[in-house]
Amino acid sequence: MKKSLVFWVEEYFYNPNFLQKLLSFLLLPLSWVYCLGMFIRFKSKTPVDFEIDIVSVGNLSVGGSGKTPLVTTLASRYKDAAVVLRGYGRSSNGLYVVKDRDTVLCDVNISGDEAMIYAHKLPNAIVIVSEDRPLGIQKAKEMGAKIVFLDDAYSKHDIKKLDLLIDVKTKNNRCLPSGAFRERLWSYKEAIVLEDGKDFKRVVNLKNKSAKMSLVTAIARPSRLDEFLPEVVSKNYFEDHHKFTKKELEEILKKDSSESLLLTYKDFVKVESFNLPISLLDLDVQVDEKIFSRIDNYRGKD
């Protein structure tokens, strides 16, 4: 039931049918109230200078946009970097240092899947999960970070930072609950909007390929993977951040008579201990040098 609801909501937000469009129209008054509330919230905040360079990478809509590989590429360029994120889907609460500069300090249940990706892919960076982003920033400073990357923090208007926003295309550009937008790009707030294919380009590496692979993934809007997929026996979609069991994955292998499961890195970090045959759809991005220049110019400001 939960899985069906999640996919219905994703369709409603990004590719609505006639009945969903009608529902969206009927909910417009609530969207206007919501959007006004978010604007008032924005205007009521005063950005606090944490005396450290902070770059936020996010998007205005709900659902996936490819923030994690973009943050990974950006953070890998800088020494003494830290990544601070909420850690959505984790079984823990509060602040945890997932990784110091050298060592992963907890498991994926405590960190959440996205934080564990950073821990694996950024060997020299600090990774911290915290619902309280200012607390996470302060911890990163204490640990010696010189630049902090925030995953999905546009709405944290009380933090002085450089905002990078991924432009997500949708046929429904209204605010919640009529559409997918959590917030607008307020004209009073400076942000750099990044376009996929123009400011950055996605690159996929297929690792440990087998002749018969079953795609298994728990990412938001999994159809985003279609353009990168090799031939697969089946596509098995789960709701975003789903916690897999070894049994359900073994059943997919058996049902399809597959030689391996094809996973994204976000899925892989949750199941690597299962000792199952895995092929990896490893997504990276190539970033236009002008984006790094914008970050460097921001860091040069007084």
PDB file of C-alpha atoms in Angstrom:
ATOM      1  CA  MET A   1       0.000   0.000   0.000  1.00  0.00           C
ATOM      2  CA  LYS A   2       2.771   2.423   0.984  1.00  0.00           C
ATOM      3  CA  LYS A   3       4.725   1.628  -2.176  1.00  0.00           C
ATOM      4  CA  SER A   4       1.703   2.245  -4.421  1.00  0.00           C
ATOM      5  CA  LEU A   5       0.954   5.537  -2.662  1.00  0.00           C
ATOM      6  CA  VAL A   6       4.540   6.748  -3.063  1.00  0.00           C
ATOM      7  CA  PHE A   7       4.531   6.075  -6.804  1.00  0.00           C
ATOM      8  CA  TRP A   8       1.075   7.667  -7.199  1.00  0.00           C
ATOM      9  CA  VAL A   9       2.343  10.828  -5.502  1.00  0.00           C
ATOM     10  CA  GLU A  10       5.442  10.911  -7.722  1.00  0.00           C
ATOM     11  CA  GLU A  11       3.227  10.656 -10.805  1.00  0.00           C
ATOM     12  CA  TYR A  12       0.904  13.372  -9.447  1.00  0.00           C
ATOM     13  CA  PHE A  13       3.839  15.714  -8.895  1.00  0.00           C
ATOM     14  CA  TYR A  14       5.813  15.091 -12.069  1.00  0.00           C
ATOM     15  CA  ASN A  15       3.610  13.574 -14.771  1.00  0.00           C
ATOM     16  CA  PRO A  16      -0.053  13.956 -13.744  1.00  0.00           C
ATOM     17  CA  ASN A  17      -2.919  12.334 -15.592  1.00  0.00           C
ATOM     18  CA  PHE A  18      -6.267  14.095 -16.130  1.00  0.00           C
ATOM     19  CA  LEU A  19      -7.752  13.225 -12.726  1.00  0.00           C
ATOM     20  CA  GLN A  20      -4.536  14.201 -10.957  1.00  0.00           C
ATOM     21  CA  LYS A  21      -4.513  17.529 -12.806  1.00  0.00           C
ATOM     22  CA  LEU A  22      -8.073  18.110 -11.634  1.00  0.00           C
ATOM     23  CA  LEU A  23      -7.108  17.346  -8.040  1.00  0.00           C
ATOM     24  CA  SER A  24      -4.145  19.693  -8.354  1.00  0.00           C
ATOM     25  CA  PHE A  25      -6.461  22.487  -9.534  1.00  0.00           C
ATOM     26  CA  LEU A  26      -8.894  21.916  -6.656  1.00  0.00           C
ATOM     27  CA  LEU A  27      -6.037  22.144  -4.147  1.00  0.00           C
ATOM     28  CA  LEU A  28      -4.781  25.476  -5.485  1.00  0.00           C
ATOM     29  CA  PRO A  29      -6.201  27.584  -2.595  1.00  0.00           C
ATOM     30  CA  LEU A  30      -4.190  25.493  -0.135  1.00  0.00           C
ATOM     31  CA  SER A  31      -1.090  25.936  -2.292  1.00  0.00           C
ATOM     32  CA  TRP A  32      -1.474  29.720  -2.221  1.00  0.00           C
ATOM     33  CA  VAL A  33      -1.740  29.666   1.576  1.00  0.00           C
ATOM     34  CA  TYR A  34       1.248  27.327   1.838  1.00  0.00           C
ATOM     35  CA  CYS A  35       3.397  29.401  -0.513  1.00  0.00           C
ATOM     36  CA  LEU A  36       2.532  32.618   1.345  1.00  0.00           C
ATOM     37  CA  GLY A  37       3.523  30.936   4.593  1.00  0.00           C
ATOM     38  CA  MET A  38       6.869  29.884   3.138  1.00  0.00           C
ATOM     39  CA  PHE A  39       7.505  33.431   1.894  1.00  0.00           C
ATOM     40  CA  ILE A  40       6.725  34.880   5.333  1.00  0.00           C
ATOM     41  CA  ARG A  41       9.053  32.290   6.864  1.00  0.00           C
ATOM     42  CA  PHE A  42      11.798  33.274   4.411  1.00  0.00           C
ATOM     43  CA  LYS A  43      11.400  36.990   5.172  1.00  0.00           C
ATOM     44  CA  SER A  44      11.477  36.367   8.919  1.00  0.00           C
ATOM     45  CA  LYS A  45      14.933  34.744   8.838  1.00  0.00           C
ATOM     46  CA  THR A  46      18.235  36.561   9.204  1.00  0.00           C
ATOM     47  CA  PRO A  47      21.248  34.668   7.800  1.00  0.00           C
ATOM     48  CA  VAL A  48      23.878  33.872  10.429  1.00  0.00           C
ATOM     49  CA  ASP A  49      27.543  33.988   9.431  1.00  0.00           C
ATOM     50  CA  PHE A  50      29.234  30.853  10.772  1.00  0.00           C
ATOM     51  CA  GLU A  51      32.651  32.208   9.721  1.00  0.00           C
ATOM     52  CA  ILE A  52      33.260  29.281   7.404  1.00  0.00           C
ATOM     53  CA  ASP A  53      32.577  28.826   3.680  1.00  0.00           C
ATOM     54  CA  ILE A  54      29.240  27.067   3.197  1.00  0.00           C
ATOM     55  CA  VAL A  55      27.803  25.819  -0.099  1.00  0.00           C
ATOM     56  CA  SER A  56      24.307  24.348  -0.274  1.00  0.00           C
ATOM     57  CA  VAL A  57      23.263  22.051  -3.123  1.00  0.00           C
ATOM     58  CA  GLY A  58      19.530  21.481  -3.390  1.00  0.00           C
ATOM     59  CA  ASN A  59      16.373  21.663  -5.437  1.00  0.00           C
ATOM     60  CA  LEU A  60      13.044  23.365  -4.905  1.00  0.00           C
ATOM     61  CA  SER A  61      10.819  20.354  -5.529  1.00  0.00           C
ATOM     62  CA  VAL A  62      10.220  17.200  -3.532  1.00  0.00           C
ATOM     63  CA  GLY A  63      11.828  13.990  -4.722  1.00  0.00           C
ATOM     64  CA  GLY A  64      15.184  13.136  -6.212  1.00  0.00           C
ATOM     65  CA  SER A  65      17.246  15.430  -8.387  1.00  0.00           C
ATOM     66  CA  GLY A  66      20.745  13.946  -8.313  1.00  0.00           C
ATOM     67  CA  LYS A  67      22.096  16.076  -5.478  1.00  0.00           C
ATOM     68  CA  THR A  68      24.308  13.360  -4.016  1.00  0.00           C
ATOM     69  CA  PRO A  69      26.610  12.766  -7.018  1.00  0.00           C
ATOM     70  CA  LEU A  70      26.839  16.528  -7.598  1.00  0.00           C
ATOM     71  CA  VAL A  71      27.812  17.227  -3.980  1.00  0.00           C
ATOM     72  CA  THR A  72      30.311  14.381  -4.179  1.00  0.00           C
ATOM     73  CA  THR A  73      32.001  15.851  -7.243  1.00  0.00           C
ATOM     74  CA  LEU A  74      32.068  19.362  -5.801  1.00  0.00           C
ATOM     75  CA  ALA A  75      33.366  18.348  -2.366  1.00  0.00           C
ATOM     76  CA  SER A  76      36.081  16.125  -3.842  1.00  0.00           C
ATOM     77  CA  ARG A  77      37.751  19.225  -5.328  1.00  0.00           C
ATOM     78  CA  TYR A  78      38.462  20.878  -1.977  1.00  0.00           C
ATOM     79  CA  LYS A  79      40.787  20.071   0.894  1.00  0.00           C
ATOM     80  CA  ASP A  80      39.429  20.141   4.444  1.00  0.00           C
ATOM     81  CA  ALA A  81      35.856  19.714   3.211  1.00  0.00           C
ATOM     82  CA  ALA A  82      32.881  18.469   5.191  1.00  0.00           C
ATOM     83  CA  VAL A  83      29.435  17.340   4.063  1.00  0.00           C
ATOM     84  CA  VAL A  84      26.549  17.975   6.440  1.00  0.00           C
ATOM     85  CA  LEU A  85      23.107  16.517   5.757  1.00  0.00           C
ATOM     86  CA  ARG A  86      19.923  15.594   7.580  1.00  0.00           C
ATOM     87  CA  GLY A  87      20.394  11.865   7.033  1.00  0.00           C
ATOM     88  CA  TYR A  88      16.879  11.098   5.835  1.00  0.00           C
ATOM     89  CA  GLY A  89      15.739   7.508   6.350  1.00  0.00           C
ATOM     90  CA  ARG A  90      18.243   6.690   9.099  1.00  0.00           C
ATOM     91  CA  SER A  91      17.230   4.836  12.238  1.00  0.00           C
ATOM     92  CA  SER A  92      19.029   7.337  14.481  1.00  0.00           C
ATOM     93  CA  ASN A  93      18.335  10.866  15.665  1.00  0.00           C
ATOM     94  CA  GLY A  94      20.593  13.759  16.540  1.00  0.00           C
ATOM     95  CA  LEU A  95      24.122  14.472  15.416  1.00  0.00           C
ATOM     96  CA  TYR A  96      26.474  11.711  14.325  1.00  0.00           C
ATOM     97  CA  VAL A  97      29.919  11.947  12.794  1.00  0.00           C
ATOM     98  CA  VAL A  98      29.603   9.333  10.057  1.00  0.00           C
ATOM     99  CA  LYS A  99      33.200   9.719   8.965  1.00  0.00           C
ATOM    100  CA  ASP A 100      36.196  11.718  10.088  1.00  0.00           C
ATOM    101  CA  ARG A 101      38.960  12.325   7.572  1.00  0.00           C
ATOM    102  CA  ASP A 102      40.133   8.726   7.727  1.00  0.00           C
ATOM    103  CA  THR A 103      37.551   6.347   9.148  1.00  0.00           C
ATOM    104  CA  VAL A 104      33.874   5.456   8.763  1.00  0.00           C
ATOM    105  CA  LEU A 105      32.554   5.550  12.329  1.00  0.00           C
ATOM    106  CA  CYS A 106      29.069   4.025  12.081  1.00  0.00           C
ATOM    107  CA  ASP A 107      26.921   1.750   9.931  1.00  0.00           C
ATOM    108  CA  VAL A 108      24.384   2.666   7.292  1.00  0.00           C
ATOM    109  CA  ASN A 109      21.431   2.288   9.669  1.00  0.00           C
ATOM    110  CA  ILE A 110      22.764   5.130  11.799  1.00  0.00           C
ATOM    111  CA  SER A 111      24.003   7.283   8.917  1.00  0.00           C
ATOM    112  CA  GLY A 112      21.319   6.777   6.288  1.00  0.00           C
ATOM    113  CA  ASP A 113      22.081   5.748   2.705  1.00  0.00           C
ATOM    114  CA  GLU A 114      23.116   9.129   1.273  1.00  0.00           C
ATOM    115  CA  ALA A 115      25.582   9.903   4.069  1.00  0.00           C
ATOM    116  CA  MET A 116      27.190   6.489   3.609  1.00  0.00           C
ATOM    117  CA  ILE A 117      27.692   7.236  -0.090  1.00  0.00           C
ATOM    118  CA  TYR A 118      29.654  10.342   0.889  1.00  0.00           C
ATOM    119  CA  ALA A 119      31.625   8.316   3.428  1.00  0.00           C
ATOM    120  CA  HIS A 120      32.601   5.810   0.723  1.00  0.00           C
ATOM    121  CA  LYS A 121      33.266   8.260  -2.095  1.00  0.00           C
ATOM    122  CA  LEU A 122      34.990  11.127  -0.260  1.00  0.00           C
ATOM    123  CA  PRO A 123      38.051   9.539   1.354  1.00  0.00           C
ATOM    124  CA  ASN A 124      39.415  12.832   2.700  1.00  0.00           C
ATOM    125  CA  ALA A 125      36.202  14.564   3.791  1.00  0.00           C
ATOM    126  CA  ILE A 126      34.275  14.736   7.045  1.00  0.00           C
ATOM    127  CA  VAL A 127      30.656  13.506   6.867  1.00  0.00           C
ATOM    128  CA  ILE A 128      28.109  14.536   9.500  1.00  0.00           C
ATOM    129  CA  VAL A 129      24.380  13.857   9.824  1.00  0.00           C
ATOM    130  CA  SER A 130      22.262  16.223  11.879  1.00  0.00           C
ATOM    131  CA  GLU A 131      18.666  17.438  11.677  1.00  0.00           C
ATOM    132  CA  ASP A 132      20.018  20.646  13.191  1.00  0.00           C
ATOM    133  CA  ARG A 133      22.183  21.936  10.340  1.00  0.00           C
ATOM    134  CA  PRO A 134      23.818  24.791  12.362  1.00  0.00           C
ATOM    135  CA  LEU A 135      24.895  22.218  14.959  1.00  0.00           C
ATOM    136  CA  GLY A 136      26.401  20.083  12.204  1.00  0.00           C
ATOM    137  CA  ILE A 137      28.259  23.088  10.782  1.00  0.00           C
ATOM    138  CA  GLN A 138      29.720  23.927  14.196  1.00  0.00           C
ATOM    139  CA  LYS A 139      30.877  20.327  14.616  1.00  0.00           C
ATOM    140  CA  ALA A 140      32.529  20.396  11.189  1.00  0.00           C
ATOM    141  CA  LYS A 141      34.387  23.590  12.194  1.00  0.00           C
ATOM    142  CA  GLU A 142      35.560  21.960  15.437  1.00  0.00           C
ATOM    143  CA  MET A 143      36.927  19.065  13.386  1.00  0.00           C
ATOM    144  CA  GLY A 144      38.957  21.426  11.199  1.00  0.00           C
ATOM    145  CA  ALA A 145      36.810  21.774   8.092  1.00  0.00           C
ATOM    146  CA  LYS A 146      37.413  24.881   5.968  1.00  0.00           C
ATOM    147  CA  ILE A 147      34.432  24.469   3.626  1.00  0.00           C
ATOM    148  CA  VAL A 148      31.068  22.829   4.345  1.00  0.00           C
ATOM    149  CA  PHE A 149      28.737  21.410   1.706  1.00  0.00           C
ATOM    150  CA  LEU A 150      25.109  21.173   2.771  1.00  0.00           C
ATOM    151  CA  ASP A 151      22.958  18.559   1.056  1.00  0.00           C
ATOM    152  CA  ASP A 152      19.467  19.989   0.443  1.00  0.00           C
ATOM    153  CA  ALA A 153      19.487  23.175   2.528  1.00  0.00           C
ATOM    154  CA  TYR A 154      18.039  25.949   0.346  1.00  0.00           C
ATOM    155  CA  SER A 155      15.241  26.393   2.885  1.00  0.00           C
ATOM    156  CA  LYS A 156      17.722  27.022   5.711  1.00  0.00           C
ATOM    157  CA  HIS A 157      17.436  30.778   5.279  1.00  0.00           C
ATOM    158  CA  ASP A 158      19.058  31.438   8.650  1.00  0.00           C
ATOM    159  CA  ILE A 159      22.436  30.211   7.365  1.00  0.00           C
ATOM    160  CA  LYS A 160      24.738  32.462   5.327  1.00  0.00           C
ATOM    161  CA  LYS A 161      25.732  30.331   2.328  1.00  0.00           C
ATOM    162  CA  LEU A 162      26.081  30.024  -1.417  1.00  0.00           C
ATOM    163  CA  ASP A 163      22.969  28.324  -2.809  1.00  0.00           C
ATOM    164  CA  LEU A 164      23.221  26.048  -5.840  1.00  0.00           C
ATOM    165  CA  LEU A 165      19.872  24.781  -7.115  1.00  0.00           C
ATOM    166  CA  ILE A 166      19.339  21.916  -9.554  1.00  0.00           C
ATOM    167  CA  ASP A 167      16.610  22.764 -12.037  1.00  0.00           C
ATOM    168  CA  VAL A 168      14.164  19.844 -11.981  1.00  0.00           C
ATOM    169  CA  LYS A 169      11.763  19.630 -14.918  1.00  0.00           C
ATOM    170  CA  THR A 170       8.131  18.849 -14.102  1.00  0.00           C
ATOM    171  CA  LYS A 171       4.746  19.202 -15.784  1.00  0.00           C
ATOM    172  CA  ASN A 172       3.308  20.410 -12.474  1.00  0.00           C
ATOM    173  CA  ASN A 173       5.170  23.499 -11.226  1.00  0.00           C
ATOM    174  CA  ARG A 174       2.790  24.494  -8.442  1.00  0.00           C
ATOM    175  CA  CYS A 175       3.560  24.613  -4.740  1.00  0.00           C
ATOM    176  CA  LEU A 176       2.525  21.884  -2.345  1.00  0.00           C
ATOM    177  CA  PRO A 177      -0.032  20.369  -2.167  1.00  0.00           C
ATOM    178  CA  SER A 178      -1.044  21.208  -5.756  1.00  0.00           C
ATOM    179  CA  GLY A 179       2.431  20.560  -7.095  1.00  0.00           C
ATOM    180  CA  ALA A 180       5.934  19.397  -6.306  1.00  0.00           C
ATOM    181  CA  PHE A 181       7.461  22.680  -5.157  1.00  0.00           C
ATOM    182  CA  ARG A 182       8.373  23.007  -1.493  1.00  0.00           C
ATOM    183  CA  GLU A 183       9.375  26.615  -2.013  1.00  0.00           C
ATOM    184  CA  ARG A 184       9.904  29.220  -4.704  1.00  0.00           C
ATOM    185  CA  LEU A 185      13.148  30.804  -5.818  1.00  0.00           C
ATOM    186  CA  TRP A 186      12.458  34.060  -4.051  1.00  0.00           C
ATOM    187  CA  SER A 187      13.484  37.152  -6.017  1.00  0.00           C
ATOM    188  CA  TYR A 188      15.019  38.568  -2.841  1.00  0.00           C
ATOM    189  CA  LYS A 189      17.427  35.657  -2.485  1.00  0.00           C
ATOM    190  CA  GLU A 190      20.513  35.022  -4.587  1.00  0.00           C
ATOM    191  CA  ALA A 191      20.987  31.503  -5.914  1.00  0.00           C
ATOM    192  CA  ILE A 192      22.715  29.833  -8.848  1.00  0.00           C
ATOM    193  CA  VAL A 193      20.409  27.576 -10.869  1.00  0.00           C
ATOM    194  CA  LEU A 194      22.149  24.581 -12.455  1.00  0.00           C
ATOM    195  CA  GLU A 195      20.835  22.807 -15.544  1.00  0.00           C
ATOM    196  CA  ASP A 196      21.501  19.150 -16.195  1.00  0.00           C
ATOM    197  CA  GLY A 197      23.388  18.775 -19.474  1.00  0.00           C
ATOM    198  CA  LYS A 198      24.564  22.379 -19.407  1.00  0.00           C
ATOM    199  CA  ASP A 199      26.223  23.059 -16.060  1.00  0.00           C
ATOM    200  CA  PHE A 200      26.878  19.422 -15.245  1.00  0.00           C
ATOM    201  CA  LYS A 201      26.653  16.129 -17.077  1.00  0.00           C
ATOM    202  CA  ARG A 202      25.779  12.741 -15.645  1.00  0.00           C
ATOM    203  CA  VAL A 203      28.183   9.887 -16.375  1.00  0.00           C
ATOM    204  CA  VAL A 204      27.362   6.266 -15.573  1.00  0.00           C
ATOM    205  CA  ASN A 205      29.891   3.493 -15.073  1.00  0.00           C
ATOM    206  CA  LEU A 206      28.576  -0.063 -15.143  1.00  0.00           C
ATOM    207  CA  LYS A 207      30.696  -2.212 -12.851  1.00  0.00           C
ATOM    208  CA  ASN A 208      30.742  -6.007 -12.531  1.00  0.00           C
ATOM    209  CA  LYS A 209      28.313  -6.486 -15.414  1.00  0.00           C
ATOM    210  CA  SER A 210      26.705  -9.894 -15.888  1.00  0.00           C
ATOM    211  CA  ALA A 211      24.736 -11.417 -18.758  1.00  0.00           C
ATOM    212  CA  LYS A 212      21.447 -11.440 -16.820  1.00  0.00           C
ATOM    213  CA  MET A 213      20.803  -8.579 -14.390  1.00  0.00           C
ATOM    214  CA  SER A 214      17.712  -7.589 -12.415  1.00  0.00           C
ATOM    215  CA  LEU A 215      17.419  -3.886 -11.646  1.00  0.00           C
ATOM    216  CA  VAL A 216      16.542  -3.218  -8.015  1.00  0.00           C
ATOM    217  CA  THR A 217      16.359   0.342  -6.788  1.00  0.00           C
ATOM    218  CA  ALA A 218      14.884   2.483  -4.013  1.00  0.00           C
ATOM    219  CA  ILE A 219      15.398   6.002  -5.294  1.00  0.00           C
ATOM    220  CA  ALA A 220      12.838   8.741  -5.889  1.00  0.00           C
ATOM    221  CA  ARG A 221      11.461   8.782  -9.440  1.00  0.00           C
ATOM    222  CA  PRO A 222      13.322   5.625 -10.557  1.00  0.00           C
ATOM    223  CA  SER A 223      12.371   6.196 -14.194  1.00  0.00           C
ATOM    224  CA  ARG A 224      15.245   8.711 -14.197  1.00  0.00           C
ATOM    225  CA  LEU A 225      17.535   5.713 -14.597  1.00  0.00           C
ATOM    226  CA  ASP A 226      16.031   4.552 -17.892  1.00  0.00           C
ATOM    227  CA  GLU A 227      18.388   6.490 -20.152  1.00  0.00           C
ATOM    228  CA  PHE A 228      21.403   4.917 -18.454  1.00  0.00           C
ATOM    229  CA  LEU A 229      20.208   1.322 -18.216  1.00  0.00           C
ATOM    230  CA  PRO A 230      21.693  -1.633 -20.072  1.00  0.00           C
ATOM    231  CA  GLU A 231      19.389  -4.533 -20.909  1.00  0.00           C
ATOM    232  CA  VAL A 232      17.887  -6.000 -17.737  1.00  0.00           C
ATOM    233  CA  VAL A 233      15.651  -8.979 -16.991  1.00  0.00           C
ATOM    234  CA  SER A 234      13.287  -6.949 -14.821  1.00  0.00           C
ATOM    235  CA  LYS A 235      12.870  -3.584 -13.084  1.00  0.00           C
ATOM    236  CA  ASN A 236      12.012  -3.763  -9.398  1.00  0.00           C
ATOM    237  CA  TYR A 237      11.137  -0.398  -7.874  1.00  0.00           C
ATOM    238  CA  PHE A 238      10.812   0.311  -4.158  1.00  0.00           C
ATOM    239  CA  GLU A 239       9.939   3.543  -2.363  1.00  0.00           C
ATOM    240  CA  ASP A 240      12.763   6.012  -1.723  1.00  0.00           C
ATOM    241  CA  HIS A 241      15.125   4.972   1.115  1.00  0.00           C
ATOM    242  CA  HIS A 242      13.506   1.513   1.391  1.00  0.00           C
ATOM    243  CA  LYS A 243      15.425  -0.797   3.734  1.00  0.00           C
ATOM    244  CA  PHE A 244      16.008  -4.023   1.839  1.00  0.00           C
ATOM    245  CA  THR A 245      16.051  -7.474   3.389  1.00  0.00           C
ATOM    246  CA  LYS A 246      18.328 -10.171   2.077  1.00  0.00           C
ATOM    247  CA  LYS A 247      15.337 -12.455   1.581  1.00  0.00           C
ATOM    248  CA  GLU A 248      13.451 -10.114  -0.753  1.00  0.00           C
ATOM    249  CA  LEU A 249      16.554  -9.660  -2.898  1.00  0.00           C
ATOM    250  CA  GLU A 250      17.192 -13.400  -3.019  1.00  0.00           C
ATOM    251  CA  GLU A 251      13.597 -13.896  -4.160  1.00  0.00           C
ATOM    252  CA  ILE A 252      14.124 -11.484  -7.071  1.00  0.00           C
ATOM    253  CA  LEU A 253      17.269 -13.339  -8.142  1.00  0.00           C
ATOM    254  CA  LYS A 254      15.407 -16.641  -7.981  1.00  0.00           C
ATOM    255  CA  LYS A 255      12.280 -15.361  -9.783  1.00  0.00           C
ATOM    256  CA  ASP A 256      14.307 -13.896 -12.661  1.00  0.00           C
ATOM    257  CA  SER A 257      17.027 -16.573 -12.722  1.00  0.00           C
ATOM    258  CA  SER A 258      19.409 -13.618 -12.795  1.00  0.00           C
ATOM    259  CA  GLU A 259      23.139 -13.742 -12.358  1.00  0.00           C
ATOM    260  CA  SER A 260      23.272 -10.462 -10.427  1.00  0.00           C
ATOM    261  CA  LEU A 261      21.283  -7.554  -9.025  1.00  0.00           C
ATOM    262  CA  LEU A 262      21.856  -4.221 -10.757  1.00  0.00           C
ATOM    263  CA  LEU A 263      21.940  -1.492  -8.091  1.00  0.00           C
ATOM    264  CA  THR A 264      22.690   2.189  -7.812  1.00  0.00           C
ATOM    265  CA  TYR A 265      25.294   3.205  -5.249  1.00  0.00           C
ATOM    266  CA  LYS A 266      22.510   4.473  -2.989  1.00  0.00           C
ATOM    267  CA  ASP A 267      21.065   0.959  -2.927  1.00  0.00           C
ATOM    268  CA  PHE A 268      24.435  -0.766  -2.743  1.00  0.00           C
ATOM    269  CA  VAL A 269      25.522   0.819   0.562  1.00  0.00           C
ATOM    270  CA  LYS A 270      22.484  -0.739   2.259  1.00  0.00           C
ATOM    271  CA  VAL A 271      23.051  -4.292   1.026  1.00  0.00           C
ATOM    272  CA  GLU A 272      26.807  -4.693   0.589  1.00  0.00           C
ATOM    273  CA  SER A 273      26.963  -6.926   3.684  1.00  0.00           C
ATOM    274  CA  PHE A 274      24.430  -9.404   2.220  1.00  0.00           C
ATOM    275  CA  ASN A 275      27.081 -11.155   0.117  1.00  0.00           C
ATOM    276  CA  LEU A 276      24.857 -11.312  -2.972  1.00  0.00           C
ATOM    277  CA  PRO A 277      25.983 -11.065  -6.622  1.00  0.00           C
ATOM    278  CA  ILE A 278      25.854  -7.350  -7.439  1.00  0.00           C
ATOM    279  CA  SER A 279      26.394  -5.237 -10.535  1.00  0.00           C
ATOM    280  CA  LEU A 280      26.742  -1.529  -9.895  1.00  0.00           C
ATOM    281  CA  LEU A 281      25.236   1.371 -11.824  1.00  0.00           C
ATOM    282  CA  ASP A 282      27.651   3.974 -10.489  1.00  0.00           C
ATOM    283  CA  LEU A 283      26.530   7.536 -11.262  1.00  0.00           C
ATOM    284  CA  ASP A 284      29.009  10.413 -11.317  1.00  0.00           C
ATOM    285  CA  VAL A 285      28.825  13.903 -12.740  1.00  0.00           C
ATOM    286  CA  GLN A 286      31.186  16.088 -14.705  1.00  0.00           C
ATOM    287  CA  VAL A 287      30.860  19.704 -13.592  1.00  0.00           C
ATOM    288  CA  ASP A 288      31.537  22.734 -15.774  1.00  0.00           C
ATOM    289  CA  GLU A 289      34.581  24.609 -14.504  1.00  0.00           C
ATOM    290  CA  LYS A 290      32.554  27.823 -14.283  1.00  0.00           C
ATOM    291  CA  ILE A 291      30.685  26.324 -11.306  1.00  0.00           C
ATOM    292  CA  PHE A 292      33.934  25.787  -9.455  1.00  0.00           C
ATOM    293  CA  SER A 293      34.877  29.360 -10.360  1.00  0.00           C
ATOM    294  CA  ARG A 294      31.637  30.617  -8.824  1.00  0.00           C
ATOM    295  CA  ILE A 295      32.402  28.700  -5.634  1.00  0.00           C
ATOM    296  CA  ASP A 296      35.980  29.993  -5.566  1.00  0.00           C
ATOM    297  CA  ASN A 297      34.775  33.571  -6.101  1.00  0.00           C
ATOM    298  CA  TYR A 298      32.319  33.146  -3.239  1.00  0.00           C
ATOM    299  CA  ARG A 299      35.091  31.844  -0.996  1.00  0.00           C
ATOM    300  CA  GLY A 300      37.166  34.897  -1.862  1.00  0.00           C
ATOM    301  CA  LYS A 301      34.542  37.309  -0.514  1.00  0.00           C
ATOM    302  CA  ASP A 302      35.173  39.088   2.746  1.00  0.00           C
TER     303      ASP A 302
END
